[in-house]
Short mmCIF file of C-alpha atoms in Angstrom, two decimals:
data_model
loop_
_atom_site.label_atom_id
_atom_site.label_comp_id
_atom_site.label_asym_id
_atom_site.label_seq_id
_atom_site.Cartn_x
_atom_site.Cartn_y
_atom_site.Cartn_z
CA MET I 1 -29.03 105.64 81.13
CA LYS I 2 -30.61 102.49 78.44
CA THR I 3 -33.83 103.08 80.64
CA ARG I 4 -36.30 104.13 83.32
CA SER I 5 -35.51 101.19 85.07
CA ASN I 6 -34.66 101.64 89.15
CA LEU I 7 -32.70 98.71 89.19
CA GLU I 8 -30.01 100.56 86.55
CA ARG I 9 -29.81 103.61 87.97
CA VAL I 10 -28.90 101.92 91.71
CA LEU I 11 -26.19 100.01 89.87
CA GLU I 12 -25.14 102.59 87.32
CA SER I 13 -24.60 105.14 90.63
CA GLY I 14 -22.25 102.41 92.04
CA GLN I 15 -24.22 101.54 95.04
CA PHE I 16 -24.52 97.98 96.11
CA ALA I 17 -27.64 96.72 94.52
CA VAL I 18 -30.27 94.47 96.02
CA THR I 19 -33.16 92.14 94.19
CA GLY I 20 -35.25 90.15 95.59
CA GLU I 21 -37.70 87.12 93.77
CA LEU I 22 -42.08 86.77 94.26
CA GLY I 23 -43.01 83.50 92.52
CA PRO I 24 -46.57 84.03 91.67
CA PRO I 25 -49.16 81.85 92.85
CA ARG I 26 -50.88 78.47 91.26
CA SER I 27 -54.39 80.19 90.94
CA ALA I 28 -55.68 83.17 90.05
CA ASP I 29 -55.30 85.00 93.93
CA ALA I 30 -53.79 88.36 93.28
CA GLU I 31 -53.95 89.44 97.18
CA VAL I 32 -51.03 86.69 97.57
CA ILE I 33 -48.88 88.85 95.25
CA ARG I 34 -50.58 92.40 96.63
CA LYS I 35 -49.12 90.80 100.30
CA LYS I 36 -45.55 89.50 99.13
CA ALA I 37 -45.40 93.22 97.40
CA LYS I 38 -45.82 94.98 100.54
CA ILE I 39 -43.32 92.63 102.74
CA LEU I 40 -40.89 93.23 99.96
CA LYS I 41 -41.18 96.93 99.58
CA GLY I 42 -38.67 99.27 100.41
CA HIS I 43 -36.36 96.60 101.16
CA VAL I 44 -35.37 95.68 97.22
CA ASP I 45 -34.61 97.89 94.60
CA ALA I 46 -36.52 95.52 92.03
CA PHE I 47 -38.34 92.20 92.61
CA ASN I 48 -37.86 89.02 89.73
CA ILE I 49 -41.46 87.48 88.80
CA THR I 50 -40.64 83.75 88.11
CA ASP I 51 -42.01 82.72 85.02
CA GLY I 52 -43.55 79.00 85.41
CA GLN I 53 -40.45 78.34 87.79
CA THR I 54 -39.77 74.24 87.96
CA ALA I 55 -42.32 74.50 84.90
CA VAL I 56 -45.56 73.92 87.07
CA VAL I 57 -48.59 76.23 86.10
CA ARG I 58 -48.55 79.35 87.96
CA MET I 59 -49.94 83.17 87.29
CA ALA I 60 -47.71 84.62 84.26
CA SER I 61 -45.15 86.14 85.60
CA TRP I 62 -45.77 89.69 83.38
CA ALA I 63 -49.53 89.62 85.14
CA ALA I 64 -48.02 89.40 88.55
CA ALA I 65 -45.51 92.10 88.10
CA ILE I 66 -48.35 94.34 86.94
CA ILE I 67 -49.87 93.30 90.04
CA GLY I 68 -46.43 94.07 92.04
CA LYS I 69 -45.96 97.28 90.38
CA GLU I 70 -49.39 98.57 91.45
CA GLU I 71 -47.94 97.95 95.11
CA GLY I 72 -44.89 100.17 94.24
CA LEU I 73 -42.55 97.93 93.46
CA GLU I 74 -40.40 97.39 90.26
CA PRO I 75 -40.58 94.47 88.83
CA ILE I 76 -37.90 92.25 86.81
CA VAL I 77 -40.18 90.19 84.56
CA GLN I 78 -38.37 86.26 84.07
CA MET I 79 -38.89 85.37 80.76
CA THR I 80 -38.69 81.38 79.64
CA CYS I 81 -37.48 79.82 76.27
CA ARG I 82 -39.12 76.52 77.03
CA ASP I 83 -42.90 78.06 76.44
CA ARG I 84 -42.42 80.35 73.76
CA ASN I 85 -41.15 80.36 70.35
CA ARG I 86 -39.70 83.64 69.03
CA ILE I 87 -42.58 85.09 67.58
CA ALA I 88 -44.33 84.83 71.53
CA LEU I 89 -41.40 86.22 72.93
CA GLN I 90 -41.34 89.09 70.75
CA MET I 91 -44.86 89.65 71.49
CA ASP I 92 -44.15 89.62 75.39
CA VAL I 93 -41.31 91.71 75.37
CA LEU I 94 -43.28 94.66 73.38
CA GLY I 95 -46.54 93.77 75.71
CA ILE I 96 -44.28 94.22 79.11
CA ALA I 97 -42.14 97.36 77.91
CA ALA I 98 -46.07 98.80 76.78
CA LEU I 99 -46.81 97.92 80.31
CA GLY I 100 -44.38 99.96 82.09
CA ILE I 101 -42.06 97.37 83.28
CA ASN I 102 -38.15 98.25 82.99
CA ASN I 103 -36.64 95.09 83.47
CA MET I 104 -36.13 91.51 81.78
CA LEU I 105 -34.51 88.42 82.74
CA CYS I 106 -33.78 85.98 79.77
CA LEU I 107 -33.50 82.49 80.39
CA THR I 108 -33.72 79.49 78.92
CA GLY I 109 -36.05 77.41 81.81
CA ASP I 110 -36.05 74.57 83.55
CA HIS I 111 -37.11 71.28 81.81
CA GLN I 112 -41.27 70.44 81.73
CA LYS I 113 -40.04 67.27 83.11
CA PHE I 114 -39.68 68.64 85.98
CA GLY I 115 -42.93 70.31 86.74
CA ASN I 116 -46.80 69.37 87.23
CA HIS I 117 -47.07 68.85 83.12
CA PRO I 118 -44.24 66.28 82.44
CA ALA I 119 -45.97 64.91 78.97
CA ALA I 120 -45.81 69.22 77.71
CA ARG I 121 -43.54 69.83 74.39
CA GLY I 122 -40.87 71.97 75.29
CA VAL I 123 -40.38 74.87 72.80
CA TYR I 124 -36.85 75.96 73.06
CA ASP I 125 -37.06 77.90 69.61
CA LEU I 126 -34.45 79.76 70.58
CA ASP I 127 -31.92 79.69 74.16
CA SER I 128 -31.02 81.86 76.74
CA ILE I 129 -28.34 83.79 75.11
CA GLN I 130 -29.93 83.69 71.70
CA LEU I 131 -33.40 85.41 73.58
CA VAL I 132 -30.63 88.26 75.31
CA ARG I 133 -29.13 89.00 71.52
CA MET I 134 -32.88 89.31 70.36
CA VAL I 135 -34.06 91.86 72.94
CA LYS I 136 -30.88 94.25 72.75
CA ASP I 137 -31.16 94.09 68.85
CA MET I 138 -35.04 95.40 69.30
CA ARG I 139 -34.08 98.17 72.14
CA ASP I 140 -31.15 99.28 70.78
CA GLU I 141 -31.65 98.92 66.91
CA LYS I 142 -35.15 98.75 66.52
CA LYS I 143 -35.46 95.54 64.79
CA PHE I 144 -36.95 92.28 65.30
CA GLN I 145 -35.23 88.84 65.17
CA CYS I 146 -36.42 88.51 61.23
CA GLY I 147 -34.70 91.97 60.37
CA ASP I 148 -37.84 93.61 60.44
CA GLU I 149 -37.67 97.50 61.89
CA MET I 150 -40.36 98.55 64.73
CA ALA I 151 -41.69 102.24 65.41
CA VAL I 152 -40.96 101.95 69.36
CA GLU I 153 -38.58 100.25 70.74
CA PRO I 154 -38.94 98.29 74.01
CA ARG I 155 -37.03 100.01 76.38
CA LEU I 156 -36.18 97.05 78.94
CA PHE I 157 -32.48 96.60 81.35
CA ILE I 158 -31.84 93.22 79.96
CA GLY I 159 -30.54 90.90 82.81
CA ALA I 160 -29.83 86.77 82.54
CA ALA I 161 -28.35 84.20 85.16
CA GLU I 162 -25.35 81.94 85.11
CA ASN I 163 -24.39 79.08 87.47
CA PRO I 164 -20.82 78.63 88.27
CA PHE I 165 -21.57 75.68 90.11
CA ALA I 166 -22.96 73.76 87.00
CA ASP I 167 -20.21 71.80 84.85
CA PRO I 168 -17.95 71.81 83.06
CA PHE I 169 -16.67 74.37 85.55
CA GLU I 170 -14.08 75.99 82.97
CA PHE I 171 -17.08 76.69 80.69
CA ARG I 172 -18.58 78.81 82.92
CA VAL I 173 -16.97 82.25 82.43
CA THR I 174 -17.18 81.56 78.66
CA ARG I 175 -21.00 81.25 79.26
CA LEU I 176 -21.11 84.58 80.98
CA ALA I 177 -18.39 86.13 78.07
CA LYS I 178 -21.36 85.04 75.84
CA LYS I 179 -24.04 86.68 77.46
CA VAL I 180 -22.17 89.92 78.06
CA GLU I 181 -21.31 89.26 74.07
CA ALA I 182 -24.84 89.02 73.21
CA GLY I 183 -26.02 92.12 75.29
CA ALA I 184 -26.17 91.02 78.66
CA ASP I 185 -27.09 94.17 80.99
CA PHE I 186 -26.84 92.63 84.62
CA ILE I 187 -26.68 88.68 85.77
CA GLN I 188 -28.06 87.20 88.49
CA THR I 189 -26.32 83.96 89.82
CA GLN I 190 -27.30 80.95 91.13
CA ILE I 191 -27.64 80.60 94.82
CA ILE I 192 -24.38 80.78 96.89
CA TYR I 193 -23.39 78.45 99.47
CA ASN I 194 -19.90 77.52 98.25
CA VAL I 195 -18.12 81.15 98.42
CA ASP I 196 -14.72 79.69 97.61
CA LYS I 197 -15.99 78.48 94.43
CA PHE I 198 -17.94 81.33 93.84
CA ALA I 199 -14.51 83.64 94.16
CA GLU I 200 -12.90 81.21 91.60
CA TRP I 201 -15.16 81.86 89.23
CA MET I 202 -15.72 85.56 89.83
CA LYS I 203 -11.52 85.54 89.28
CA GLY I 204 -11.69 84.25 86.35
CA VAL I 205 -14.54 87.05 85.37
CA ARG I 206 -12.44 89.67 86.59
CA ASP I 207 -9.29 88.01 84.43
CA ARG I 208 -11.78 88.64 81.41
CA GLY I 209 -12.62 92.25 82.83
CA LEU I 210 -16.57 91.20 83.07
CA HIS I 211 -17.16 92.76 85.45
CA GLU I 212 -16.61 95.80 83.82
CA ARG I 213 -18.74 95.53 81.36
CA VAL I 214 -22.06 93.78 82.99
CA LYS I 215 -23.13 94.27 86.89
CA ILE I 216 -23.56 90.79 88.67
CA LEU I 217 -25.40 90.21 91.57
CA ALA I 218 -24.57 87.26 93.28
CA GLY I 219 -27.51 84.59 93.89
CA VAL I 220 -28.56 84.32 98.13
CA ALA I 221 -30.84 82.88 100.09
CA PRO I 222 -31.82 81.67 103.47
CA ILE I 223 -32.31 77.79 104.23
CA LYS I 224 -35.43 77.47 106.17
CA SER I 225 -34.76 73.50 107.38
CA MET I 226 -32.56 70.49 107.64
CA GLY I 227 -34.52 69.15 105.39
CA ALA I 228 -34.14 71.82 102.84
CA ALA I 229 -30.80 71.80 102.89
CA ARG I 230 -30.60 68.00 101.92
CA TYR I 231 -32.63 68.68 99.23
CA MET I 232 -30.80 71.53 97.96
CA LYS I 233 -27.90 69.37 98.44
CA THR I 234 -29.02 65.77 96.83
CA LYS I 235 -31.63 66.69 94.67
CA VAL I 236 -31.41 69.91 93.28
CA PRO I 237 -29.42 69.92 89.68
CA GLY I 238 -27.10 72.62 89.60
CA MET I 239 -26.54 73.68 93.16
CA ASP I 240 -23.11 73.12 95.05
CA VAL I 241 -23.82 73.38 99.17
CA PRO I 242 -20.96 72.34 101.18
CA ASP I 243 -20.57 70.26 104.08
CA SER I 244 -19.65 72.98 106.43
CA VAL I 245 -22.87 74.48 105.68
CA ILE I 246 -25.11 70.96 106.48
CA GLU I 247 -22.66 70.64 109.86
CA ARG I 248 -23.16 74.65 110.81
CA LEU I 249 -26.81 73.56 110.64
CA GLN I 250 -26.77 70.43 112.43
CA GLY I 251 -25.05 72.33 115.05
CA VAL I 252 -28.25 74.10 116.63
CA THR I 253 -31.44 72.99 118.01
CA LYS I 254 -33.68 72.07 115.52
CA GLU I 255 -35.83 74.86 116.72
CA GLN I 256 -33.05 77.03 115.82
CA VAL I 257 -32.54 76.19 112.26
CA SER I 258 -34.10 78.30 110.76
CA ARG I 259 -32.52 81.49 112.79
CA GLU I 260 -28.97 79.79 112.11
CA GLY I 261 -30.48 79.54 108.44
CA ILE I 262 -31.16 83.53 108.31
CA LYS I 263 -27.11 83.88 110.12
CA LEU I 264 -25.59 82.28 107.19
CA CYS I 265 -27.39 84.09 104.64
CA VAL I 266 -26.64 87.27 106.04
CA ASP I 267 -22.82 85.56 106.18
CA ILE I 268 -22.17 84.79 102.98
CA ILE I 269 -23.79 88.83 101.69
CA ASN I 270 -21.11 89.92 103.92
CA GLN I 271 -18.45 87.56 102.13
CA VAL I 272 -19.54 88.06 98.63
CA ARG I 273 -19.50 91.72 99.21
CA GLN I 274 -15.80 91.90 99.91
CA ILE I 275 -14.96 89.84 96.19
CA GLU I 276 -14.14 92.52 93.29
CA GLY I 277 -16.75 92.24 90.76
CA VAL I 278 -19.48 91.99 92.78
CA ALA I 279 -22.14 94.97 92.14
CA GLY I 280 -25.02 93.41 94.09
CA ILE I 281 -27.13 90.70 95.95
CA HIS I 282 -29.99 88.56 94.49
CA LEU I 283 -32.09 87.36 97.18
CA MET I 284 -34.16 84.47 96.83
CA ALA I 285 -36.21 83.70 99.75
CA ILE I 286 -38.96 81.89 98.32
CA GLU I 287 -42.54 81.45 99.69
CA TRP I 288 -39.98 83.29 103.20
CA GLU I 289 -40.63 86.29 101.88
CA GLU I 290 -41.09 87.85 105.25
CA VAL I 291 -37.52 87.00 106.12
CA VAL I 292 -36.46 89.32 103.10
CA PRO I 293 -36.38 92.92 105.39
CA GLU I 294 -34.78 91.08 108.13
CA ILE I 295 -31.94 89.58 106.30
CA VAL I 296 -31.52 93.19 103.99
CA GLU I 297 -31.07 95.14 107.44
CA ALA I 298 -28.88 92.90 109.45
CA ALA I 299 -26.64 93.08 106.13
CA GLY I 300 -26.39 96.92 106.69
CA LEU I 301 -28.11 97.44 103.23
CA LEU I 302 -30.73 99.62 104.67
CA PRO I 303 -32.27 102.25 103.12
CA ARG I 304 -32.64 101.58 99.62
CA PRO I 305 -31.33 103.85 98.20
CA LYS I 306 -33.80 106.52 96.27
CA ILE I 307 -32.36 108.00 92.82
CA ALA I 308 -34.60 110.46 90.76
CA PRO I 309 -34.85 109.12 87.20
CA MET T 1 -26.18 58.16 54.64
CA LEU T 2 -29.60 60.29 54.48
CA ALA T 3 -30.34 63.09 51.84
CA VAL T 4 -28.46 65.51 52.47
CA GLN T 5 -26.91 68.46 50.54
CA VAL T 6 -23.74 70.49 49.98
CA LYS T 7 -22.81 73.56 52.37
CA ALA T 8 -22.20 76.72 51.17
CA GLU T 9 -18.49 77.45 50.20
CA ALA T 10 -18.91 80.42 52.77
CA GLU T 11 -19.16 77.86 55.74
CA ILE T 12 -16.52 75.44 54.81
CA LEU T 13 -13.89 77.41 53.19
CA PRO T 14 -12.55 79.74 56.65
CA LEU T 15 -12.69 76.41 58.58
CA ILE T 16 -10.05 74.77 56.07
CA SER T 17 -8.07 77.31 54.74
CA SER T 18 -4.46 76.31 53.68
CA LYS T 19 -5.49 73.07 55.94
CA ARG T 20 -3.96 69.41 54.10
CA LEU T 21 -7.37 67.68 54.11
CA PHE T 22 -8.27 63.78 53.53
CA ILE T 23 -11.91 63.18 52.48
CA PHE T 24 -14.42 60.47 53.61
CA GLU T 25 -17.66 60.71 50.76
CA CYS T 26 -20.31 58.25 51.61
CA LEU T 27 -22.34 56.92 48.57
CA GLY T 28 -24.42 54.73 50.13
CA CYS T 29 -27.95 55.92 49.85
CA ARG T 30 -27.21 57.74 46.35
CA ASP T 31 -30.32 55.71 45.24
CA VAL T 32 -32.33 57.79 47.35
CA HIS T 33 -30.17 60.99 47.14
CA TYR T 34 -26.96 62.51 46.63
CA PRO T 35 -25.58 65.36 44.82
CA VAL T 36 -22.64 64.04 43.57
CA GLU T 37 -21.78 66.30 40.59
CA LYS T 38 -22.22 69.02 42.96
CA ALA T 39 -19.79 67.50 45.95
CA ALA T 40 -17.43 66.49 42.73
CA GLU T 41 -17.41 70.29 42.43
CA PHE T 42 -17.29 71.27 45.35
CA MET T 43 -13.92 69.13 45.93
CA ASP T 44 -12.57 69.77 43.04
CA SER T 45 -12.89 73.72 43.46
CA LEU T 46 -10.65 73.39 46.54
CA LYS T 47 -7.28 74.72 46.49
CA GLU T 48 -5.98 72.91 49.44
CA GLU T 49 -4.24 70.03 49.19
CA ILE T 50 -5.88 66.63 49.66
CA VAL T 51 -3.55 64.27 50.70
CA GLY T 52 -6.11 61.44 50.27
CA LYS T 53 -9.94 60.45 49.52
CA ALA T 54 -11.84 57.56 50.82
CA THR T 55 -15.29 56.64 48.90
CA LEU T 56 -17.35 54.18 50.54
CA ASP T 57 -20.87 53.27 50.96
CA TYR T 58 -22.47 53.06 54.25
CA LEU T 59 -20.22 55.27 56.53
CA CYS T 60 -23.55 55.18 58.89
CA HIS T 61 -21.56 51.70 59.64
CA ARG T 62 -18.84 51.91 62.21
CA GLU T 63 -17.00 49.03 62.23
CA PHE T 64 -16.98 49.21 58.27
CA VAL T 65 -15.56 52.58 58.66
CA HIS T 66 -13.04 51.30 61.13
CA GLU T 67 -11.43 49.43 58.81
CA TYR T 68 -11.12 52.00 56.40
CA VAL T 69 -9.51 54.41 58.65
CA LYS T 70 -6.89 51.74 59.25
CA ALA T 71 -6.33 51.32 55.71
CA TYR T 72 -6.03 55.07 55.20
CA ALA T 73 -4.10 55.60 58.41
CA GLY T 74 -0.98 57.06 56.80
CA GLU T 75 -3.13 59.77 55.10
CA ILE T 76 -5.18 60.58 57.67
CA GLU T 77 -1.78 61.03 59.88
CA ARG T 78 -1.04 63.16 57.43
CA ALA T 79 -3.56 65.34 56.82
CA GLN T 80 -4.81 68.14 59.13
CA VAL T 81 -8.21 68.59 58.58
CA ILE T 82 -10.48 65.44 57.82
CA LEU T 83 -14.04 66.17 55.54
CA VAL T 84 -16.69 64.25 55.64
CA PHE T 85 -19.34 64.06 52.88
CA SER T 86 -22.24 62.37 54.30
CA CYS T 87 -25.17 62.52 56.45
CA GLY T 88 -25.12 63.87 60.45
CA VAL T 89 -24.91 59.93 61.03
CA GLY T 90 -21.72 59.58 58.77
CA ALA T 91 -20.05 62.79 60.17
CA GLN T 92 -20.69 61.57 63.78
CA VAL T 93 -19.46 57.85 62.89
CA VAL T 94 -16.00 59.24 61.56
CA SER T 95 -15.56 62.02 64.26
CA SER T 96 -16.22 59.69 66.80
CA LEU T 97 -13.48 57.09 65.40
CA LEU T 98 -11.06 60.05 65.05
CA GLU T 99 -11.38 61.81 68.09
CA ASP T 100 -8.25 63.46 68.63
CA ARG T 101 -9.16 64.68 64.36
CA ILE T 102 -10.67 67.90 63.62
CA VAL T 103 -13.08 66.44 61.41
CA TYR T 104 -15.68 68.91 59.69
CA THR T 105 -19.11 67.81 57.72
CA CYS T 106 -19.54 69.34 53.87
CA CYS T 107 -23.36 68.89 54.13
CA ASP T 108 -26.28 69.44 55.83
CA THR T 109 -28.96 66.94 56.12
CA LEU T 110 -32.19 66.95 55.25
CA TYR T 111 -35.18 65.38 55.99
CA LEU T 112 -37.38 63.49 53.65
CA ASN T 113 -40.52 62.01 54.38
CA GLY T 114 -40.34 57.97 55.18
CA PHE T 115 -36.75 57.62 54.84
CA GLN T 116 -35.05 56.68 58.16
CA GLY T 117 -31.75 55.60 56.59
CA LEU T 118 -31.37 51.83 56.14
CA THR T 119 -30.83 50.34 59.77
CA ALA T 120 -31.25 52.01 62.93
CA LYS T 121 -27.55 52.98 64.29
CA GLU T 122 -26.17 54.03 67.14
CA PHE T 123 -25.60 58.18 65.90
CA ASN T 124 -28.68 59.96 65.92
CA CYS T 125 -29.02 62.81 63.51
CA ASP T 126 -32.43 64.91 63.46
CA GLN T 127 -31.89 65.74 59.53
CA CYS T 128 -32.55 69.07 60.56
CA GLY T 129 -31.51 70.70 57.30
CA GLU T 130 -28.44 73.11 59.41
CA CYS T 131 -25.83 70.79 60.42
CA TYR T 132 -23.97 72.05 63.58
CA LEU T 133 -21.55 69.47 63.95
CA ASN T 134 -18.39 71.48 62.46
CA TYR T 135 -18.81 73.92 65.86
CA THR T 136 -19.29 71.21 68.11
CA GLY T 137 -16.77 68.60 67.57
CA GLY T 138 -18.68 66.06 65.98
CA LEU T 139 -21.08 65.44 68.64
CA CYS T 140 -24.83 66.79 68.07
CA PRO T 141 -26.35 68.95 70.58
CA VAL T 142 -29.66 69.11 68.19
CA ALA T 143 -30.63 65.36 68.42
CA LEU T 144 -28.88 64.92 71.98
CA CYS T 145 -29.39 67.78 74.27
CA SER T 146 -32.96 67.96 75.76
CA LYS T 147 -32.98 71.92 75.28
CA ASN T 148 -31.58 71.51 71.87
CA LEU T 149 -29.29 74.38 72.96
CA LEU T 150 -26.85 75.90 70.40
CA ASN T 151 -24.91 77.97 72.98
CA GLY T 152 -23.00 75.02 75.03
CA PRO T 153 -24.81 73.56 78.74
CA CYS T 154 -27.08 75.15 80.35
CA GLY T 155 -27.01 75.21 84.41
CA GLY T 156 -28.31 71.62 84.78
CA SER T 157 -25.06 69.93 83.87
CA GLN T 158 -23.24 68.07 86.68
CA ALA T 159 -20.93 65.55 86.68
CA GLY T 160 -21.40 64.79 82.92
CA LYS T 161 -24.93 63.93 83.31
CA CYS T 162 -28.11 65.75 81.73
CA GLU T 163 -30.25 66.66 85.00
CA VAL T 164 -33.31 65.39 82.86
CA ASP T 165 -32.30 62.00 82.89
CA PRO T 166 -29.48 60.90 85.00
CA ASP T 167 -28.80 58.01 82.87
CA MET T 168 -28.06 60.33 79.61
CA PRO T 169 -25.06 62.06 79.60
CA CYS T 170 -24.95 65.66 79.04
CA VAL T 171 -24.17 65.61 75.05
CA TRP T 172 -22.53 69.36 75.98
CA GLN T 173 -20.00 68.17 78.94
CA GLN T 174 -19.07 65.33 75.77
CA ILE T 175 -18.87 68.25 73.44
CA PHE T 176 -16.44 70.31 75.69
CA ASP T 177 -14.47 67.23 76.36
CA ARG T 178 -13.87 66.72 73.07
CA LEU T 179 -12.87 70.20 71.79
CA ALA T 180 -10.31 70.44 74.80
CA LYS T 181 -9.01 67.28 73.49
CA LEU T 182 -8.50 68.76 69.75
CA GLY T 183 -7.59 72.20 71.13
CA GLN T 184 -10.58 73.69 69.59
CA LEU T 185 -12.13 75.60 72.83
CA HIS T 186 -11.99 78.99 71.28
CA THR T 187 -15.26 77.61 68.84
CA LEU T 188 -17.44 77.58 72.27
CA GLU T 189 -16.85 81.65 72.42
CA ARG T 190 -18.91 81.58 68.67
CA LEU T 191 -22.41 83.01 69.40
CA GLY T 192 -24.99 80.46 67.91
CA THR T 193 -27.79 82.48 66.04
CA PRO T 194 -31.27 81.08 66.30
CA LYS T 195 -31.49 78.41 64.16
CA ASN T 196 -34.05 77.60 61.14
CA TRP T 197 -36.17 74.84 62.29
CA ASN T 198 -38.15 75.18 59.45
CA VAL T 199 -36.33 72.93 57.42
CA SER T 200 -36.77 69.89 59.89
CA PRO T 201 -40.20 67.88 59.89
CA ALA T 202 -42.82 69.66 60.18
CA SER T 203 -42.06 71.60 57.25
CA SER T 204 -43.41 71.51 53.74
CA ALA T 205 -43.17 69.45 50.96
CA PRO T 206 -39.89 67.44 51.02
CA GLU T 207 -39.31 67.86 47.27
CA LYS T 208 -38.75 71.29 47.59
CA ARG T 209 -36.09 71.08 49.89
CA LEU T 210 -34.11 68.70 47.73
CA PRO T 211 -31.51 70.31 45.52
#
């Protein structure tokens, strides 16, 4: 084992992993996190704490992660390059490792234009691939990006994201290969509604043998309303919501849409599970955490494995 | 041309090994700064066959350069690689006129306080000091990607557009298309290492950076 990560243990044991997601509040309210953490506990192997997603100011990822950890959850701290240069990134990497956090997800970050401070200066000193390599070198070589050595390395299980639905499609497997080459241990994908396209991408992944070098968690999310479905279809860059999904939700009464959205999510979990090379799911029920236990149970993924370190 | 320095041989030689070369050299900004001797030394030291060379002022002037491209069509056709001694704008102009040819720049463009070239041009060069065009088919992600990405498009590239502005093309989609056309997609497998940003505008006195 490279780290003390529970997620690493589950994945290495060959069991189908489940990660969740928790968005920190737009305030200093710790109770929000405790409440969400209590819902997720026992239903996921680890949970992501987003880092200013959509470039909106929220509680720091590492701080919310510590609160969640106090509730007995295993955090995956997300870290973006949008707000930090390589100096700040490395300081935060050392900090989260020292606080006992075992997982980190390396992201470039949503552009500041989409958030509530669009006039902010974006940093982007590194990109996500360079961040992965930097953290790997810190962990495995005990070296800072400048080459200086450190005494105690940050033992982090290193994650990255990939979006099989962005363009150019032919490049998306190459991009995954670069993240693997850079040192990613696990990958969480963009939310999947177009299973056929995801399967096509996974074929490209297998053709290059990448599924044997990195653990791929398929991103899934329940749809709560017709409005949310249409918004994702038309307004969210890099999302692929096929007409068949919209039609399925239109086929039920308005009151039943969220029920159908949950069923659809379970169906997608069952489908991606059949695809060779998928090591788990990443379930994103943002601001709808209460349905996570139901979805995980309906997908037959309970109880979650307990593997001693 | 803006202020430039000649790149290290180690960066260029592996790209052009045993290829027939055609060279564009721009002297447009030599009164401001151009390392004439170093460039000549570099060209003389090349073991590769040079099938032709065009020396001109203002490689940034696309219509003008187009006339040269036509005049030297035969030599350019025989060359396997086009080398450019100019700023990032000149290199982008040549790449844009020879989209199906491999074009490499031999220079890094340096920022010089108060000097932005002579006129506004259709190509952007951030004068970042570490020219990246040799890995991107002559299109600049430093100047044109909203996140200055060096390892390919982010997850927000869709239908050729940048997620930040639907009217703006995703330069990485353009880079992908150009490299596909050139049969050079393997270039995108290369891991772009962290860039030295300290040679860009916020840096110390420019004269210290001029060779």
